[in-house]
PQR file with spaces between the fields and no chain letter, atoms N, CA, C, O and H, PARSE charges and radii, in Angstrom:
ATOM       1  N    MET     1     234.431    7.931   76.154 -0.4000 1.5000
ATOM       2  CA   MET     1     235.592    8.413   76.793 -0.0000 2.0000
ATOM       3  C    MET     1     235.161    9.369   77.849  0.5500 1.7000
ATOM       4  O    MET     1     235.599   10.510   77.996 -0.5500 1.4000
ATOM       5  N    CYS     2     234.471    8.918   78.394 -0.4000 1.5000
ATOM       6  CA   CYS     2     233.935    9.255   80.201 -0.0000 2.0000
ATOM       7  C    CYS     2     235.031    9.748   81.086  0.5500 1.7000
ATOM       8  O    CYS     2     235.866    8.904   81.413 -0.5500 1.4000
ATOM       9  H    CYS     2     234.115    7.991   78.275  0.4000 1.0000
ATOM      10  N    GLY     3     235.161   10.849   81.489 -0.4000 1.5000
ATOM      11  CA   GLY     3     236.432   11.307   82.532 -0.0000 2.0000
ATOM      12  C    GLY     3     237.692   11.494   82.084  0.5500 1.7000
ATOM      13  O    GLY     3     238.641   11.414   82.864 -0.5500 1.4000
ATOM      14  H    GLY     3     234.483   11.534   81.223  0.4000 1.0000
ATOM      15  N    ILE     4     237.874   11.798   80.626 -0.4000 1.5000
ATOM      16  CA   ILE     4     239.356   11.719   80.155 -0.0000 2.0000
ATOM      17  C    ILE     4     239.681   12.984   80.532  0.5500 1.7000
ATOM      18  O    ILE     4     240.902   13.110   80.438 -0.5500 1.4000
ATOM      19  H    ILE     4     237.104   11.863   79.993  0.4000 1.0000
ATOM      20  N    TRP     5     238.960   14.357   81.060 -0.4000 1.5000
ATOM      21  CA   TRP     5     239.714   15.537   81.754 -0.0000 2.0000
ATOM      22  C    TRP     5     240.347   15.119   82.849  0.5500 1.7000
ATOM      23  O    TRP     5     241.345   15.788   83.117 -0.5500 1.4000
ATOM      24  H    TRP     5     237.968   14.255   81.137  0.4000 1.0000
ATOM      25  N    ASP     6     240.094   14.195   83.608 -0.4000 1.5000
ATOM      26  CA   ASP     6     240.610   13.814   84.843 -0.0000 2.0000
ATOM      27  C    ASP     6     241.971   12.826   84.800  0.5500 1.7000
ATOM      28  O    ASP     6     242.605   12.417   85.772 -0.5500 1.4000
ATOM      29  H    ASP     6     239.284   13.651   83.390  0.4000 1.0000
ATOM      30  N    TRP     7     242.267   12.526   83.132 -0.4000 1.5000
ATOM      31  CA   TRP     7     243.370   11.463   83.177 -0.0000 2.0000
ATOM      32  C    TRP     7     244.472   12.089   82.576  0.5500 1.7000
ATOM      33  O    TRP     7     244.743   12.141   81.377 -0.5500 1.4000
ATOM      34  H    TRP     7     241.752   12.858   82.342  0.4000 1.0000
ATOM      35  N    PRO     8     245.341   12.761   83.943 -0.5600 1.5000
ATOM      36  CA   PRO     8     246.664   13.594   82.997  0.2800 2.0000
ATOM      37  C    PRO     8     247.501   13.169   81.755  0.5500 1.7000
ATOM      38  O    PRO     8     248.272   13.874   81.104 -0.5500 1.4000
ATOM      39  N    GLU     9     247.182   11.865   81.572 -0.4000 1.5000
ATOM      40  CA   GLU     9     247.942   11.128   80.307 -0.0000 2.0000
ATOM      41  C    GLU     9     247.188   11.629   79.274  0.5500 1.7000
ATOM      42  O    GLU     9     247.838   12.022   78.305 -0.5500 1.4000
ATOM      43  H    GLU     9     246.556   11.292   82.101  0.4000 1.0000
ATOM      44  N    PHE    10     246.088   11.716   79.222 -0.4000 1.5000
ATOM      45  CA   PHE    10     245.321   12.134   77.796 -0.0000 2.0000
ATOM      46  C    PHE    10     245.774   13.382   77.816  0.5500 1.7000
ATOM      47  O    PHE    10     246.001   13.657   76.638 -0.5500 1.4000
ATOM      48  H    PHE    10     245.559   11.397   80.009  0.4000 1.0000
ATOM      49  N    LYS    11     246.066   14.409   78.573 -0.4000 1.5000
ATOM      50  CA   LYS    11     246.148   15.830   78.348 -0.0000 2.0000
ATOM      51  C    LYS    11     247.564   15.924   77.737  0.5500 1.7000
ATOM      52  O    LYS    11     247.848   16.813   76.934 -0.5500 1.4000
ATOM      53  H    LYS    11     245.881   14.185   79.530  0.4000 1.0000
ATOM      54  N    GLN    12     248.311   15.124   78.078 -0.4000 1.5000
ATOM      55  CA   GLN    12     249.639   15.119   77.700 -0.0000 2.0000
ATOM      56  C    GLN    12     249.886   14.314   76.223  0.5500 1.7000
ATOM      57  O    GLN    12     250.916   14.436   75.559 -0.5500 1.4000
ATOM      58  H    GLN    12     248.080   14.402   78.731  0.4000 1.0000
ATOM      59  N    ILE    13     248.840   13.549   75.886 -0.4000 1.5000
ATOM      60  CA   ILE    13     249.212   12.888   74.605 -0.0000 2.0000
ATOM      61  C    ILE    13     248.290   13.558   73.789  0.5500 1.7000
ATOM      62  O    ILE    13     248.585   13.289   72.625 -0.5500 1.4000
ATOM      63  H    ILE    13     248.003   13.450   76.425  0.4000 1.0000
ATOM      64  N    ALA    14     247.108   14.458   73.845 -0.4000 1.5000
ATOM      65  CA   ALA    14     246.593   15.036   73.352 -0.0000 2.0000
ATOM      66  C    ALA    14     246.664   16.538   73.430  0.5500 1.7000
ATOM      67  O    ALA    14     246.026   17.170   72.589 -0.5500 1.4000
ATOM      68  H    ALA    14     246.868   14.677   74.791  0.4000 1.0000
ATOM      69  N    GLY    15     247.159   16.996   74.072 -0.4000 1.5000
ATOM      70  CA   GLY    15     247.494   18.160   74.722 -0.0000 2.0000
ATOM      71  C    GLY    15     246.117   19.622   74.777  0.5500 1.7000
ATOM      72  O    GLY    15     246.215   20.819   75.046 -0.5500 1.4000
ATOM      73  H    GLY    15     247.678   16.482   74.755  0.4000 1.0000
ATOM      74  N    ARG    16     244.941   18.743   74.378 -0.4000 1.5000
ATOM      75  CA   ARG    16     243.629   19.153   75.317 -0.0000 2.0000
ATOM      76  C    ARG    16     242.730   18.033   75.865  0.5500 1.7000
ATOM      77  O    ARG    16     242.943   16.822   75.812 -0.5500 1.4000
ATOM      78  H    ARG    16     244.862   17.770   74.159  0.4000 1.0000
ATOM      79  N    ALA    17     241.842   18.581   76.321 -0.4000 1.5000
ATOM      80  CA   ALA    17     240.675   17.758   76.930 -0.0000 2.0000
ATOM      81  C    ALA    17     239.270   18.640   77.267  0.5500 1.7000
ATOM      82  O    ALA    17     239.351   19.624   78.002 -0.5500 1.4000
ATOM      83  H    ALA    17     241.668   19.565   76.365  0.4000 1.0000
ATOM      84  N    TRP    18     238.425   18.369   76.886 -0.4000 1.5000
ATOM      85  CA   TRP    18     237.114   18.950   77.444 -0.0000 2.0000
ATOM      86  C    TRP    18     237.192   19.079   78.550  0.5500 1.7000
ATOM      87  O    TRP    18     237.700   18.236   79.289 -0.5500 1.4000
ATOM      88  H    TRP    18     238.359   17.570   76.289  0.4000 1.0000
ATOM      89  N    ASN    19     236.542   20.535   79.055 -0.4000 1.5000
ATOM      90  CA   ASN    19     236.540   21.161   80.120 -0.0000 2.0000
ATOM      91  C    ASN    19     235.047   21.389   80.776  0.5500 1.7000
ATOM      92  O    ASN    19     234.470   22.470   80.661 -0.5500 1.4000
ATOM      93  H    ASN    19     236.129   21.220   78.455  0.4000 1.0000
ATOM      94  N    PRO    20     234.556   20.420   81.380 -0.5600 1.5000
ATOM      95  CA   PRO    20     232.924   20.187   81.940  0.2800 2.0000
ATOM      96  C    PRO    20     232.447   21.054   82.744  0.5500 1.7000
ATOM      97  O    PRO    20     231.268   21.219   83.056 -0.5500 1.4000
ATOM      98  N    ASN    21     233.624   21.776   83.185 -0.4000 1.5000
ATOM      99  CA   ASN    21     232.943   23.022   84.082 -0.0000 2.0000
ATOM     100  C    ASN    21     232.378   24.404   83.467  0.5500 1.7000
ATOM     101  O    ASN    21     231.813   25.251   84.158 -0.5500 1.4000
ATOM     102  H    ASN    21     234.582   21.642   82.932  0.4000 1.0000
ATOM     103  N    ARG    22     232.613   24.529   82.012 -0.4000 1.5000
ATOM     104  CA   ARG    22     232.237   25.704   81.156 -0.0000 2.0000
ATOM     105  C    ARG    22     230.886   25.191   81.121  0.5500 1.7000
ATOM     106  O    ARG    22     230.418   24.060   80.988 -0.5500 1.4000
ATOM     107  H    ARG    22     233.072   23.841   81.450  0.4000 1.0000
ATOM     108  N    LEU    23     230.194   26.809   81.342 -0.4000 1.5000
ATOM     109  CA   LEU    23     228.724   26.949   81.325 -0.0000 2.0000
ATOM     110  C    LEU    23     228.113   26.393   80.006  0.5500 1.7000
ATOM     111  O    LEU    23     227.047   25.786   80.111 -0.5500 1.4000
ATOM     112  H    LEU    23     230.574   27.727   81.450  0.4000 1.0000
ATOM     113  N    ARG    24     228.621   26.522   78.892 -0.4000 1.5000
ATOM     114  CA   ARG    24     227.877   26.429   77.582 -0.0000 2.0000
ATOM     115  C    ARG    24     228.030   25.066   77.122  0.5500 1.7000
ATOM     116  O    ARG    24     228.810   24.367   77.770 -0.5500 1.4000
ATOM     117  H    ARG    24     229.487   27.015   78.807  0.4000 1.0000
ATOM     118  N    GLY    25     227.379   24.501   76.030 -0.4000 1.5000
ATOM     119  CA   GLY    25     227.527   23.266   76.007 -0.0000 2.0000
ATOM     120  C    GLY    25     228.480   23.379   74.786  0.5500 1.7000
ATOM     121  O    GLY    25     229.488   24.083   74.734 -0.5500 1.4000
ATOM     122  H    GLY    25     226.746   25.069   75.504  0.4000 1.0000
ATOM     123  N    HIS    26     227.974   22.539   73.778 -0.4000 1.5000
ATOM     124  CA   HIS    26     228.961   22.383   72.067 -0.0000 2.0000
ATOM     125  C    HIS    26     228.794   23.611   71.837  0.5500 1.7000
ATOM     126  O    HIS    26     227.889   24.389   72.138 -0.5500 1.4000
ATOM     127  H    HIS    26     227.155   21.967   73.821  0.4000 1.0000
ATOM     128  N    ASP    27     230.062   23.760   71.088 -0.4000 1.5000
ATOM     129  CA   ASP    27     230.379   25.146   70.272 -0.0000 2.0000
ATOM     130  C    ASP    27     229.402   25.198   68.960  0.5500 1.7000
ATOM     131  O    ASP    27     228.955   24.140   68.518 -0.5500 1.4000
ATOM     132  H    ASP    27     230.797   23.127   70.844  0.4000 1.0000
ATOM     133  N    PRO    28     229.145   26.196   68.471 -0.5600 1.5000
ATOM     134  CA   PRO    28     228.242   26.476   67.160  0.2800 2.0000
ATOM     135  C    PRO    28     228.905   25.212   65.931  0.5500 1.7000
ATOM     136  O    PRO    28     230.118   25.003   65.920 -0.5500 1.4000
ATOM     137  N    TYR    29     228.467   24.857   65.476 -0.4000 1.5000
ATOM     138  CA   TYR    29     228.306   24.181   64.257 -0.0000 2.0000
ATOM     139  C    TYR    29     228.421   24.565   62.971  0.5500 1.7000
ATOM     140  O    TYR    29     227.304   24.620   62.457 -0.5500 1.4000
ATOM     141  H    TYR    29     227.482   25.027   65.485  0.4000 1.0000
ATOM     142  N    GLY    30     229.581   24.953   61.980 -0.4000 1.5000
ATOM     143  CA   GLY    30     229.750   25.598   61.133 -0.0000 2.0000
ATOM     144  C    GLY    30     230.873   25.028   60.180  0.5500 1.7000
ATOM     145  O    GLY    30     231.408   23.925   60.294 -0.5500 1.4000
ATOM     146  H    GLY    30     230.488   24.909   62.398  0.4000 1.0000
ATOM     147  N    THR    31     231.196   26.225   58.977 -0.4000 1.5000
ATOM     148  CA   THR    31     232.353   25.605   57.969 -0.0000 2.0000
ATOM     149  C    THR    31     233.473   26.714   58.978  0.5500 1.7000
ATOM     150  O    THR    31     233.117   27.722   59.589 -0.5500 1.4000
ATOM     151  H    THR    31     230.761   27.120   58.884  0.4000 1.0000
ATOM     152  N    PHE    32     234.581   26.255   58.911 -0.4000 1.5000
ATOM     153  CA   PHE    32     235.815   26.780   58.887 -0.0000 2.0000
ATOM     154  C    PHE    32     237.257   26.221   58.259  0.5500 1.7000
ATOM     155  O    PHE    32     237.362   25.017   58.022 -0.5500 1.4000
ATOM     156  H    PHE    32     234.870   25.436   58.415  0.4000 1.0000
ATOM     157  N    GLN    33     238.076   26.896   58.067 -0.4000 1.5000
ATOM     158  CA   GLN    33     239.218   26.446   57.393 -0.0000 2.0000
ATOM     159  C    GLN    33     240.401   26.080   58.059  0.5500 1.7000
ATOM     160  O    GLN    33     241.072   26.926   58.650 -0.5500 1.4000
ATOM     161  H    GLN    33     237.990   27.874   58.259  0.4000 1.0000
ATOM     162  N    VAL    34     240.720   24.867   58.013 -0.4000 1.5000
ATOM     163  CA   VAL    34     241.876   24.345   58.589 -0.0000 2.0000
ATOM     164  C    VAL    34     243.276   24.506   57.779  0.5500 1.7000
ATOM     165  O    VAL    34     243.597   24.317   56.606 -0.5500 1.4000
ATOM     166  H    VAL    34     240.175   24.181   57.533  0.4000 1.0000
ATOM     167  N    ARG    35     244.123   25.043   59.216 -0.4000 1.5000
ATOM     168  CA   ARG    35     245.615   25.306   58.285 -0.0000 2.0000
ATOM     169  C    ARG    35     246.519   24.298   59.061  0.5500 1.7000
ATOM     170  O    ARG    35     246.458   23.959   60.243 -0.5500 1.4000
ATOM     171  H    ARG    35     243.863   25.196   60.169  0.4000 1.0000
ATOM     172  N    ILE    36     247.310   23.943   58.145 -0.4000 1.5000
ATOM     173  CA   ILE    36     248.202   22.627   58.338 -0.0000 2.0000
ATOM     174  C    ILE    36     249.334   23.382   58.996  0.5500 1.7000
ATOM     175  O    ILE    36     249.911   24.224   58.308 -0.5500 1.4000
ATOM     176  H    ILE    36     247.359   24.219   57.185  0.4000 1.0000
ATOM     177  N    THR    37     249.821   23.133   60.562 -0.4000 1.5000
ATOM     178  CA   THR    37     250.820   24.031   60.812 -0.0000 2.0000
ATOM     179  C    THR    37     252.201   23.459   61.069  0.5500 1.7000
ATOM     180  O    THR    37     253.183   24.150   61.342 -0.5500 1.4000
ATOM     181  H    THR    37     249.352   22.449   61.120  0.4000 1.0000
ATOM     182  N    ALA    38     252.190   21.990   60.945 -0.4000 1.5000
ATOM     183  CA   ALA    38     253.646   21.247   61.053 -0.0000 2.0000
ATOM     184  C    ALA    38     253.715   20.434   59.801  0.5500 1.7000
ATOM     185  O    ALA    38     253.799   19.210   59.698 -0.5500 1.4000
ATOM     186  H    ALA    38     251.393   21.429   60.723  0.4000 1.0000
ATOM     187  N    VAL    39     253.651   21.565   58.648 -0.4000 1.5000
ATOM     188  CA   VAL    39     253.785   20.686   57.305 -0.0000 2.0000
ATOM     189  C    VAL    39     254.875   19.833   57.028  0.5500 1.7000
ATOM     190  O    VAL    39     254.872   19.050   56.078 -0.5500 1.4000
ATOM     191  H    VAL    39     253.583   22.559   58.732  0.4000 1.0000
ATOM     192  N    ASP    40     255.942   19.976   57.942 -0.4000 1.5000
ATOM     193  CA   ASP    40     257.036   18.508   57.568 -0.0000 2.0000
ATOM     194  C    ASP    40     257.021   17.353   58.326  0.5500 1.7000
ATOM     195  O    ASP    40     257.870   16.467   58.229 -0.5500 1.4000
ATOM     196  H    ASP    40     255.945   20.612   58.713  0.4000 1.0000
ATOM     197  N    HIS    41     255.802   17.336   59.299 -0.4000 1.5000
ATOM     198  CA   HIS    41     255.721   16.383   60.264 -0.0000 2.0000
ATOM     199  C    HIS    41     255.416   15.073   59.196  0.5500 1.7000
ATOM     200  O    HIS    41     255.013   15.345   58.065 -0.5500 1.4000
ATOM     201  H    HIS    41     255.112   18.056   59.378  0.4000 1.0000
ATOM     202  N    PRO    42     255.609   13.733   59.571 -0.5600 1.5000
ATOM     203  CA   PRO    42     255.217   12.474   58.475  0.2800 2.0000
ATOM     204  C    PRO    42     253.965   12.599   58.337  0.5500 1.7000
ATOM     205  O    PRO    42     253.469   12.614   57.211 -0.5500 1.4000
ATOM     206  N    ILE    43     253.157   12.721   59.552 -0.4000 1.5000
ATOM     207  CA   ILE    43     251.561   12.556   59.594 -0.0000 2.0000
ATOM     208  C    ILE    43     250.758   13.777   58.419  0.5500 1.7000
ATOM     209  O    ILE    43     249.746   13.601   57.740 -0.5500 1.4000
ATOM     210  H    ILE    43     253.560   12.708   60.467  0.4000 1.0000
ATOM     211  N    THR    44     251.605   14.951   58.507 -0.4000 1.5000
ATOM     212  CA   THR    44     250.877   15.699   57.858 -0.0000 2.0000
ATOM     213  C    THR    44     251.528   16.461   56.114  0.5500 1.7000
ATOM     214  O    THR    44     251.194   17.290   55.269 -0.5500 1.4000
ATOM     215  H    THR    44     252.427   15.095   59.059  0.4000 1.0000
ATOM     216  N    LYS    45     252.538   15.552   56.390 -0.4000 1.5000
ATOM     217  CA   LYS    45     253.406   15.840   55.069 -0.0000 2.0000
ATOM     218  C    LYS    45     252.789   16.021   53.709  0.5500 1.7000
ATOM     219  O    LYS    45     252.560   14.980   53.095 -0.5500 1.4000
ATOM     220  H    LYS    45     252.810   14.878   57.077  0.4000 1.0000
ATOM     221  N    GLY    46     252.463   17.220   53.101 -0.4000 1.5000
ATOM     222  CA   GLY    46     251.654   16.946   52.105 -0.0000 2.0000
ATOM     223  C    GLY    46     250.403   17.413   51.718  0.5500 1.7000
ATOM     224  O    GLY    46     249.859   17.680   50.646 -0.5500 1.4000
ATOM     225  H    GLY    46     252.649   18.066   53.600  0.4000 1.0000
ATOM     226  N    LEU    47     250.024   17.441   53.195 -0.4000 1.5000
ATOM     227  CA   LEU    47     248.325   18.444   53.673 -0.0000 2.0000
ATOM     228  C    LEU    47     248.371   19.636   53.034  0.5500 1.7000
ATOM     229  O    LEU    47     249.504   20.111   53.117 -0.5500 1.4000
ATOM     230  H    LEU    47     250.465   17.224   54.065  0.4000 1.0000
ATOM     231  N    LYS    48     247.424   20.493   52.276 -0.4000 1.5000
ATOM     232  CA   LYS    48     247.167   21.490   52.107 -0.0000 2.0000
ATOM     233  C    LYS    48     246.218   21.877   52.840  0.5500 1.7000
ATOM     234  O    LYS    48     245.423   21.006   53.195 -0.5500 1.4000
ATOM     235  H    LYS    48     246.504   20.107   52.208  0.4000 1.0000
ATOM     236  N    PRO    49     245.984   23.340   53.317 -0.5600 1.5000
ATOM     237  CA   PRO    49     244.637   23.919   53.813  0.2800 2.0000
ATOM     238  C    PRO    49     243.680   23.389   53.317  0.5500 1.7000
ATOM     239  O    PRO    49     243.706   23.018   52.143 -0.5500 1.4000
ATOM     240  N    PHE    50     242.589   23.228   54.126 -0.4000 1.5000
ATOM     241  CA   PHE    50     241.072   22.562   53.480 -0.0000 2.0000
ATOM     242  C    PHE    50     240.336   22.936   54.353  0.5500 1.7000
ATOM     243  O    PHE    50     240.554   23.053   55.558 -0.5500 1.4000
ATOM     244  H    PHE    50     242.568   23.530   55.079  0.4000 1.0000
ATOM     245  N    GLU    51     238.938   23.245   53.439 -0.4000 1.5000
ATOM     246  CA   GLU    51     237.630   24.169   54.602 -0.0000 2.0000
ATOM     247  C    GLU    51     236.649   23.023   54.997  0.5500 1.7000
ATOM     248  O    GLU    51     236.107   22.576   53.986 -0.5500 1.4000
ATOM     249  H    GLU    51     238.761   23.150   52.459  0.4000 1.0000
ATOM     250  N    THR    52     236.223   22.367   56.210 -0.4000 1.5000
ATOM     251  CA   THR    52     235.408   21.404   56.402 -0.0000 2.0000
ATOM     252  C    THR    52     234.169   22.264   57.412  0.5500 1.7000
ATOM     253  O    THR    52     234.105   23.440   57.770 -0.5500 1.4000
ATOM     254  H    THR    52     236.664   22.730   57.032  0.4000 1.0000
ATOM     255  N    THR    53     233.150   20.924   57.688 -0.4000 1.5000
ATOM     256  CA   THR    53     232.037   21.889   58.397 -0.0000 2.0000
ATOM     257  C    THR    53     231.923   20.750   59.466  0.5500 1.7000
ATOM     258  O    THR    53     231.680   19.546   59.373 -0.5500 1.4000
ATOM     259  H    THR    53     233.202   19.969   57.396  0.4000 1.0000
ATOM     260  N    ASP    54     232.163   21.505   60.413 -0.4000 1.5000
ATOM     261  CA   ASP    54     231.943   20.789   61.977 -0.0000 2.0000
ATOM     262  C    ASP    54     231.974   21.459   63.156  0.5500 1.7000
ATOM     263  O    ASP    54     231.849   22.675   63.004 -0.5500 1.4000
ATOM     264  H    ASP    54     232.360   22.482   60.488  0.4000 1.0000
ATOM     265  N    GLU    55     232.086   21.122   64.196 -0.4000 1.5000
ATOM     266  CA   GLU    55     232.000   21.973   65.923 -0.0000 2.0000
ATOM     267  C    GLU    55     233.412   22.240   65.973  0.5500 1.7000
ATOM     268  O    GLU    55     234.282   21.371   65.913 -0.5500 1.4000
ATOM     269  H    GLU    55     232.187   20.135   64.320  0.4000 1.0000
ATOM     270  N    LEU    56     233.628   23.642   66.101 -0.4000 1.5000
ATOM     271  CA   LEU    56     235.286   23.760   66.981 -0.0000 2.0000
ATOM     272  C    LEU    56     235.075   23.686   68.528  0.5500 1.7000
ATOM     273  O    LEU    56     234.316   24.371   69.214 -0.5500 1.4000
ATOM     274  H    LEU    56     232.921   24.347   66.150  0.4000 1.0000
ATOM     275  N    TYR    57     235.858   22.773   68.881 -0.4000 1.5000
ATOM     276  CA   TYR    57     235.863   22.656   70.231 -0.0000 2.0000
ATOM     277  C    TYR    57     236.745   24.008   71.028  0.5500 1.7000
ATOM     278  O    TYR    57     237.929   24.244   70.790 -0.5500 1.4000
ATOM     279  H    TYR    57     236.474   22.217   68.323  0.4000 1.0000
ATOM     280  N    THR    58     236.026   24.682   71.848 -0.4000 1.5000
ATOM     281  CA   THR    58     237.039   26.284   72.404 -0.0000 2.0000
ATOM     282  C    THR    58     237.074   25.482   74.199  0.5500 1.7000
ATOM     283  O    THR    58     238.100   25.567   74.873 -0.5500 1.4000
ATOM     284  H    THR    58     235.063   24.490   72.041  0.4000 1.0000
ATOM     285  N    CYS    59     236.165   24.962   74.582 -0.4000 1.5000
ATOM     286  CA   CYS    59     235.997   24.499   76.240 -0.0000 2.0000
ATOM     287  C    CYS    59     237.051   23.464   76.284  0.5500 1.7000
ATOM     288  O    CYS    59     236.909   22.250   76.435 -0.5500 1.4000
ATOM     289  H    CYS    59     235.331   24.893   74.035  0.4000 1.0000
ATOM     290  N    LEU    60     238.124   24.148   76.127 -0.4000 1.5000
ATOM     291  CA   LEU    60     239.408   22.931   76.441 -0.0000 2.0000
ATOM     292  C    LEU    60     239.983   22.995   77.779  0.5500 1.7000
ATOM     293  O    LEU    60     239.808   24.059   78.373 -0.5500 1.4000
ATOM     294  H    LEU    60     238.238   25.134   76.005  0.4000 1.0000
ATOM     295  N    LEU    61     240.564   22.175   78.311 -0.4000 1.5000
ATOM     296  CA   LEU    61     241.379   22.361   79.092 -0.0000 2.0000
ATOM     297  C    LEU    61     243.083   22.028   78.566  0.5500 1.7000
ATOM     298  O    LEU    61     243.350   21.435   77.521 -0.5500 1.4000
ATOM     299  H    LEU    61     240.706   21.310   77.828  0.4000 1.0000
ATOM     300  N    THR    62     243.905   22.452   79.351 -0.4000 1.5000
ATOM     301  CA   THR    62     245.156   22.565   78.399 -0.0000 2.0000
ATOM     302  C    THR    62     246.190   22.139   79.494  0.5500 1.7000
ATOM     303  O    THR    62     246.091   22.376   80.698 -0.5500 1.4000
ATOM     304  H    THR    62     243.688   22.935   80.200  0.4000 1.0000
ATOM     305  N    SER    63     247.291   21.407   78.803 -0.4000 1.5000
ATOM     306  CA   SER    63     248.223   21.214   79.767 -0.0000 2.0000
ATOM     307  C    SER    63     249.850   21.818   78.985  0.5500 1.7000
ATOM     308  O    SER    63     250.997   21.686   79.411 -0.5500 1.4000
ATOM     309  H    SER    63     247.371   21.214   77.825  0.4000 1.0000
ATOM     310  N    GLY    64     249.532   22.243   78.189 -0.4000 1.5000
ATOM     311  CA   GLY    64     250.704   23.003   77.688 -0.0000 2.0000
ATOM     312  C    GLY    64     250.200   23.933   76.582  0.5500 1.7000
ATOM     313  O    GLY    64     249.063   24.402   76.528 -0.5500 1.4000
ATOM     314  H    GLY    64     248.600   22.350   77.843  0.4000 1.0000
ATOM     315  N    PRO    65     251.475   24.200   75.452 -0.5600 1.5000
ATOM     316  CA   PRO    65     251.068   25.358   74.434  0.2800 2.0000
ATOM     317  C    PRO    65     250.059   24.338   73.251  0.5500 1.7000
ATOM     318  O    PRO    65     249.987   23.109   73.212 -0.5500 1.4000
ATOM     319  N    PRO    66     249.394   25.308   72.409 -0.5600 1.5000
ATOM     320  CA   PRO    66     248.357   24.966   71.572  0.2800 2.0000
ATOM     321  C    PRO    66     249.330   24.079   70.672  0.5500 1.7000
ATOM     322  O    PRO    66     250.485   24.271   70.294 -0.5500 1.4000
ATOM     323  N    VAL    67     248.106   22.663   70.400 -0.4000 1.5000
ATOM     324  CA   VAL    67     248.751   21.747   69.502 -0.0000 2.0000
ATOM     325  C    VAL    67     248.180   21.907   67.981  0.5500 1.7000
ATOM     326  O    VAL    67     248.623   21.198   67.078 -0.5500 1.4000
ATOM     327  H    VAL    67     247.167   22.507   70.708  0.4000 1.0000
C-alpha cells in the first residue's frame, strides 16, 4: 500500500492516512484501551470496550473529523 497518502480517495474512505513527512518512525508499541464510539453501527453493534497490545498511529493526515 505504498503511496496511499497521495490517494485522496483513500483518505475519504479511511478518514486517515500515514504522514510520511513526520520526523519520527512508528509510534511506541504497548497496551491500550479500545473504546467503541459508534455503538449502534451494524459492524460494531454488541462490541464492548477491550484492551489490546499494538502500536497507536498518531502521525496521520486527515481529511475530516476523527473516525
